[in-house]
mmCIF file of C-alpha atoms in Angstrom:
data_model
loop_
_atom_site.group_PDB
_atom_site.id
_atom_site.type_symbol
_atom_site.label_atom_id
_atom_site.label_comp_id
_atom_site.label_asym_id
_atom_site.label_seq_id
_atom_site.Cartn_x
_atom_site.Cartn_y
_atom_site.Cartn_z
ATOM 1 C CA UNK A 28 174.358 -97.948 -23.798
ATOM 2 C CA UNK A 29 175.390 -98.761 -20.141
ATOM 3 C CA UNK A 30 176.976 -96.222 -17.696
ATOM 4 C CA UNK A 31 179.732 -97.112 -15.951
ATOM 5 C CA UNK A 32 179.747 -96.614 -11.914
ATOM 6 C CA UNK A 33 183.563 -96.735 -11.667
ATOM 7 C CA UNK A 34 184.743 -95.172 -14.677
ATOM 8 C CA UNK A 35 188.314 -95.399 -13.870
ATOM 9 C CA UNK A 36 188.631 -98.993 -12.200
ATOM 10 C CA UNK A 37 190.757 -100.311 -14.536
ATOM 11 C CA UNK A 38 193.515 -97.273 -14.383
ATOM 12 C CA UNK A 39 193.660 -96.254 -10.909
ATOM 13 C CA UNK A 40 193.431 -98.009 -7.109
ATOM 14 C CA UNK A 41 189.825 -97.881 -5.606
ATOM 15 C CA UNK A 42 190.605 -95.221 -3.477
ATOM 16 C CA UNK A 43 188.606 -91.621 -2.712
ATOM 17 C CA UNK A 44 189.566 -90.017 -5.865
ATOM 18 C CA UNK A 45 188.165 -92.822 -7.658
ATOM 19 C CA UNK A 46 185.081 -92.870 -5.466
ATOM 20 C CA UNK A 47 184.788 -89.135 -6.117
ATOM 21 C CA UNK A 48 184.302 -89.374 -10.147
ATOM 22 C CA UNK A 49 182.135 -92.943 -9.651
ATOM 23 C CA UNK A 50 178.235 -92.292 -10.612
ATOM 24 C CA UNK A 51 176.604 -90.705 -7.141
ATOM 25 C CA UNK A 52 179.954 -90.394 -5.918
ATOM 26 C CA UNK A 53 181.802 -86.672 -4.683
ATOM 27 C CA UNK A 54 179.881 -83.981 -7.163
ATOM 28 C CA UNK A 55 178.910 -86.678 -9.822
ATOM 29 C CA UNK A 56 175.294 -87.402 -10.540
ATOM 30 C CA UNK A 57 174.269 -90.588 -10.006
ATOM 31 C CA UNK A 58 172.279 -92.982 -12.524
ATOM 32 C CA UNK A 59 168.819 -92.453 -11.195
ATOM 33 C CA UNK A 60 167.162 -90.444 -14.408
ATOM 34 C CA UNK A 61 165.164 -90.975 -17.406
ATOM 35 C CA UNK A 62 168.459 -89.483 -19.371
ATOM 36 C CA UNK A 63 171.708 -89.200 -18.127
ATOM 37 C CA UNK A 64 174.416 -87.120 -19.709
ATOM 38 C CA UNK A 65 178.452 -87.615 -19.221
ATOM 39 C CA UNK A 66 181.640 -88.003 -21.169
ATOM 40 C CA UNK A 67 181.806 -90.866 -24.150
ATOM 41 C CA UNK A 68 184.145 -92.746 -22.169
ATOM 42 C CA UNK A 69 182.142 -93.151 -19.178
ATOM 43 C CA UNK A 70 179.788 -95.456 -21.270
ATOM 44 C CA UNK A 71 179.556 -98.503 -23.093
ATOM 45 C CA UNK A 72 177.714 -100.374 -25.609
ATOM 46 C CA UNK A 73 176.538 -103.899 -25.222
ATOM 47 C CA UNK A 74 175.494 -106.443 -27.413
ATOM 48 C CA UNK A 75 172.120 -106.705 -28.780
ATOM 49 C CA UNK A 76 171.970 -110.835 -27.782
ATOM 50 C CA UNK A 77 172.117 -109.614 -24.000
ATOM 51 C CA UNK A 78 168.988 -108.215 -22.059
ATOM 52 C CA UNK A 79 169.592 -104.889 -19.853
ATOM 53 C CA UNK A 80 169.675 -107.180 -16.693
ATOM 54 C CA UNK A 81 172.392 -109.174 -18.161
ATOM 55 C CA UNK A 82 174.285 -105.973 -19.675
ATOM 56 C CA UNK A 83 174.034 -104.819 -16.340
ATOM 57 C CA UNK A 84 176.789 -106.824 -15.496
ATOM 58 C CA UNK A 85 179.099 -106.192 -18.528
ATOM 59 C CA UNK A 86 182.794 -105.441 -17.133
ATOM 60 C CA UNK A 87 184.240 -102.943 -19.703
ATOM 61 C CA UNK A 88 188.063 -104.071 -20.092
#
């Protein structure tokens, strides 16, 4: 699983509202933790052939 930093980037313009729901923005917790809990639409799975480093650059479309 990869957490989406800007989970609404493809549905809204980047503005203060989208920054507020970004991981670590507004009242949203960041990703620097051993376990992160969130709504299922805030994460994506990545193919097995990608490393974690490669998957960190995946863009949800």
